[in-house]
Every structure is written in structure tokens, then in C-alpha cells.
């Protein structure tokens, strides 16, 4: 596997279900992100993890719970979601530390998980 | 609060035409600017990244310019092809915002054969 992978690619869940989205990056990066993309809206940043520590929470409702067990993996745990949470959820990673000769801070995205909440 | 605007929202051109996509941002204190491509229902593919100290970046038929003081960037696509059809997104990273990117709403490009 190369780049950033996400599973599952599609998910349909009821409002009472609990599910998790998984993201894995194979780029050796130290920062990972969750974004939400809804129809007709710009991408919205949800969470940022730097060196496994959460550094940003963009006022996301508590029914979304992120987890970053190591610098390569990022999860988004979902529970009691609402139909308006239906969207494409994108994971990204970047290298945020100084490293000579490398492009810094460029974000690389996974293919996304299309979530539908019934 | 940083706001990013992309014009036009949609663009349809015949194959072979050269075209320009525009991106403007309200706060010129940016760290870098990144152009992405997104195909329907898919993730984002990074096209070009311009650091704040740079004026332009080139990759193949793509050229991105940055005028930080006026809060503008353009993405130039030469000799467009039907495979270039996608939504193009511009995103800026503010100097003091840590890792946060602020995205525009994108330009939906259709290149007709």
C-alpha cells in the first residue's frame, strides 16, 4: 500500500449505530487530519494530530471521536449520528517537522469514506 | 478569519484550450498555498504547493503563481485535455494557524472533446 488509505470506502449506518472509520498513511508523516466534505460546501477541517497529540478540534460535536494510536493510524469513531452528518470524510497526512531537502507541509489525502446516515 | 474564494465556480472549455483558474484569499499572512484536483466522489490529489516566499511552481502542463501581497493565486493549465475534467481546489495555510488549511469551494472544470 502506498500513500494514504481509508476504510471502508462506503458506509451506511442508522442513527443508533456505532461505527469507526480508519485511515493509514504509508508516507512516514507526523501529522494526520480528518476533514468533512458536504455537498456544495468547502472542505471543513475536523481534527488535527501532530506527533499523535490532538492539536486542533474545530468545534466538532462529541458524537465524532478521533483516536490516533500512532503516527501512521487515525480513527474516527462515530455514534448516534444525525442524517446531516452524511458526507465524504477525508483523511490526510503531512510532514510538519523541518527536514532538509523535502517539501514541507504538503498535505496528501486518502480516497475518503462516503458516509450515509439513515 | 481567512476566507478563500475561487472564480469561476464552473468552467467548460473545448479540448486544447489554455485556461486559468483563480483563487483569492483575504489574509495575506500565509505560509503556503496548495492546489488540489478532486474527481467526483474521490479524494484530493495534490497538484502544486507554493511556499509564501515563491512566486510560481510548475509541473508538466500546470503552472501556479502566487501574489501574496494582493492575496491571489492562479492555476494555468496548458493545452487542456478531457482527462483534466475535475474540480480544482485551492487551499491556504496561514502562518500562525499550525497545520490548518482553509479551502475554497473549488472550480468545476469540464474539457469537451
mmCIF file of C-alpha atoms in Angstrom, chain B:
data_model
loop_
_atom_site.group_PDB
_atom_site.id
_atom_site.type_symbol
_atom_site.label_atom_id
_atom_site.label_comp_id
_atom_site.label_asym_id
_atom_site.label_seq_id
_atom_site.Cartn_x
_atom_site.Cartn_y
_atom_site.Cartn_z
ATOM 1 C CA UNK B 1 -10.846 34.796 9.683
ATOM 2 C CA UNK B 2 -9.251 33.584 6.462
ATOM 3 C CA UNK B 3 -11.627 33.252 3.534
ATOM 4 C CA UNK B 4 -10.741 31.655 0.218
ATOM 5 C CA UNK B 5 -12.722 32.340 -2.947
ATOM 6 C CA UNK B 6 -12.416 30.583 -6.279
ATOM 7 C CA UNK B 7 -13.670 32.004 -9.539
ATOM 8 C CA UNK B 8 -15.289 30.796 -11.681
ATOM 9 C CA UNK B 9 -17.348 28.157 -9.871
ATOM 10 C CA UNK B 10 -17.634 26.193 -13.104
ATOM 11 C CA UNK B 11 -15.879 26.322 -16.445
ATOM 12 C CA UNK B 12 -16.429 24.442 -19.688
ATOM 13 C CA UNK B 13 -13.848 24.625 -22.479
ATOM 14 C CA UNK B 14 -13.035 22.776 -25.700
ATOM 15 C CA UNK B 15 -10.081 20.433 -25.751
ATOM 16 C CA UNK B 16 -6.745 22.107 -26.464
ATOM 17 C CA UNK B 17 -7.593 25.444 -24.917
ATOM 18 C CA UNK B 18 -5.315 27.113 -22.390
ATOM 19 C CA UNK B 19 -7.167 28.197 -19.259
ATOM 20 C CA UNK B 20 -6.724 29.998 -15.961
ATOM 21 C CA UNK B 21 -8.375 29.255 -12.632
ATOM 22 C CA UNK B 22 -8.390 31.939 -9.965
ATOM 23 C CA UNK B 23 -8.061 31.809 -6.205
ATOM 24 C CA UNK B 24 -8.146 34.751 -3.805
ATOM 25 C CA UNK B 25 -7.657 34.887 -0.058
ATOM 26 C CA UNK B 26 -8.446 37.626 2.433
ATOM 27 C CA UNK B 27 -5.456 37.353 4.777
ATOM 28 C CA UNK B 28 -2.101 37.658 3.034
ATOM 29 C CA UNK B 29 -0.162 36.271 6.030
ATOM 30 C CA UNK B 30 0.026 32.789 4.574
ATOM 31 C CA UNK B 31 2.650 30.094 4.979
ATOM 32 C CA UNK B 32 1.898 28.298 1.722
ATOM 33 C CA UNK B 33 -0.814 27.684 -0.869
ATOM 34 C CA UNK B 34 -1.727 24.326 -2.314
ATOM 35 C CA UNK B 35 -3.710 23.407 -5.434
ATOM 36 C CA UNK B 36 -5.597 20.113 -5.499
ATOM 37 C CA UNK B 37 -7.624 18.172 -8.001
ATOM 38 C CA UNK B 38 -10.696 16.155 -6.989
ATOM 39 C CA UNK B 39 -12.505 13.699 -9.232
ATOM 40 C CA UNK B 40 -16.191 13.013 -8.457
ATOM 41 C CA UNK B 41 -16.622 11.049 -5.219
ATOM 42 C CA UNK B 42 -12.872 10.712 -4.758
ATOM 43 C CA UNK B 43 -10.181 12.133 -2.519
ATOM 44 C CA UNK B 44 -7.922 15.055 -3.293
ATOM 45 C CA UNK B 45 -4.752 14.829 -5.363
ATOM 46 C CA UNK B 46 -2.090 17.415 -4.600
ATOM 47 C CA UNK B 47 -1.010 19.226 -7.774
ATOM 48 C CA UNK B 48 1.280 22.027 -6.677
ATOM 49 C CA UNK B 49 2.417 23.637 -3.448
ATOM 50 C CA UNK B 50 3.813 27.175 -3.390
ATOM 51 C CA UNK B 51 5.654 28.397 -0.325
ATOM 52 C CA UNK B 52 4.997 32.016 0.653
ATOM 53 C CA UNK B 53 8.488 33.039 -0.495
ATOM 54 C CA UNK B 54 7.919 31.652 -4.005
ATOM 55 C CA UNK B 55 6.184 33.286 -6.963
ATOM 56 C CA UNK B 56 5.339 30.204 -9.015
ATOM 57 C CA UNK B 57 5.588 26.458 -9.367
ATOM 58 C CA UNK B 58 5.367 24.316 -12.476
ATOM 59 C CA UNK B 59 4.525 20.687 -13.054
ATOM 60 C CA UNK B 60 4.063 19.496 -16.615
ATOM 61 C CA UNK B 61 1.211 21.444 -18.206
ATOM 62 C CA UNK B 62 0.344 23.124 -14.906
ATOM 63 C CA UNK B 63 1.723 26.406 -13.652
ATOM 64 C CA UNK B 64 0.643 28.031 -10.413
ATOM 65 C CA UNK B 65 1.503 31.592 -9.484
ATOM 66 C CA UNK B 66 1.260 33.378 -6.160
ATOM 67 C CA UNK B 67 0.923 37.081 -5.452
ATOM 68 C CA UNK B 68 0.883 37.088 -1.698
ATOM 69 C CA UNK B 69 0.529 40.834 -1.246
ATOM 70 C CA UNK B 70 -2.621 41.013 -3.333
ATOM 71 C CA UNK B 71 -3.999 37.748 -1.964
ATOM 72 C CA UNK B 72 -4.195 35.945 -5.293
ATOM 73 C CA UNK B 73 -3.101 32.746 -6.953
ATOM 74 C CA UNK B 74 -3.769 31.411 -10.425
ATOM 75 C CA UNK B 75 -3.557 27.913 -11.836
ATOM 76 C CA UNK B 76 -2.736 27.862 -15.529
ATOM 77 C CA UNK B 77 -3.493 24.700 -17.494
ATOM 78 C CA UNK B 78 -1.945 24.496 -20.942
ATOM 79 C CA UNK B 79 -3.402 22.522 -23.830
ATOM 80 C CA UNK B 80 -6.322 21.174 -21.812
ATOM 81 C CA UNK B 81 -7.447 17.558 -22.262
ATOM 82 C CA UNK B 82 -10.696 15.746 -21.400
ATOM 83 C CA UNK B 83 -8.786 13.956 -18.624
ATOM 84 C CA UNK B 84 -8.291 17.321 -16.930
ATOM 85 C CA UNK B 85 -12.021 17.435 -16.166
ATOM 86 C CA UNK B 86 -12.344 17.576 -12.376
ATOM 87 C CA UNK B 87 -12.892 20.025 -9.531
ATOM 88 C CA UNK B 88 -9.836 22.127 -8.708
ATOM 89 C CA UNK B 89 -9.422 23.289 -5.129
ATOM 90 C CA UNK B 90 -7.191 25.955 -3.712
ATOM 91 C CA UNK B 91 -6.153 25.906 -0.036
ATOM 92 C CA UNK B 92 -4.031 28.240 2.061
ATOM 93 C CA UNK B 93 -2.102 27.601 5.223
ATOM 94 C CA UNK B 94 -1.951 30.643 7.474
ATOM 95 C CA UNK B 95 1.344 31.487 9.128
ATOM 96 C CA UNK B 96 0.038 31.201 12.655
ATOM 97 C CA UNK B 97 -2.633 28.532 12.270
ATOM 98 C CA UNK B 98 -0.496 25.482 12.836
ATOM 99 C CA UNK B 99 -1.425 22.780 10.394
ATOM 100 C CA UNK B 100 -4.814 24.144 9.367
ATOM 101 C CA UNK B 101 -5.663 24.542 5.664
ATOM 102 C CA UNK B 102 -8.522 26.781 4.587
ATOM 103 C CA UNK B 103 -10.146 25.653 1.350
ATOM 104 C CA UNK B 104 -12.062 27.430 -1.367
ATOM 105 C CA UNK B 105 -15.232 25.912 -2.784
ATOM 106 C CA UNK B 106 -13.484 24.856 -5.959
ATOM 107 C CA UNK B 107 -13.815 25.336 -9.721
ATOM 108 C CA UNK B 108 -15.534 22.522 -11.592
ATOM 109 C CA UNK B 109 -13.748 22.156 -14.926
ATOM 110 C CA UNK B 110 -15.142 20.296 -17.936
ATOM 111 C CA UNK B 111 -12.951 19.850 -21.002
ATOM 112 C CA UNK B 112 -15.011 18.794 -24.005
ATOM 113 C CA UNK B 113 -13.501 16.539 -26.709
#
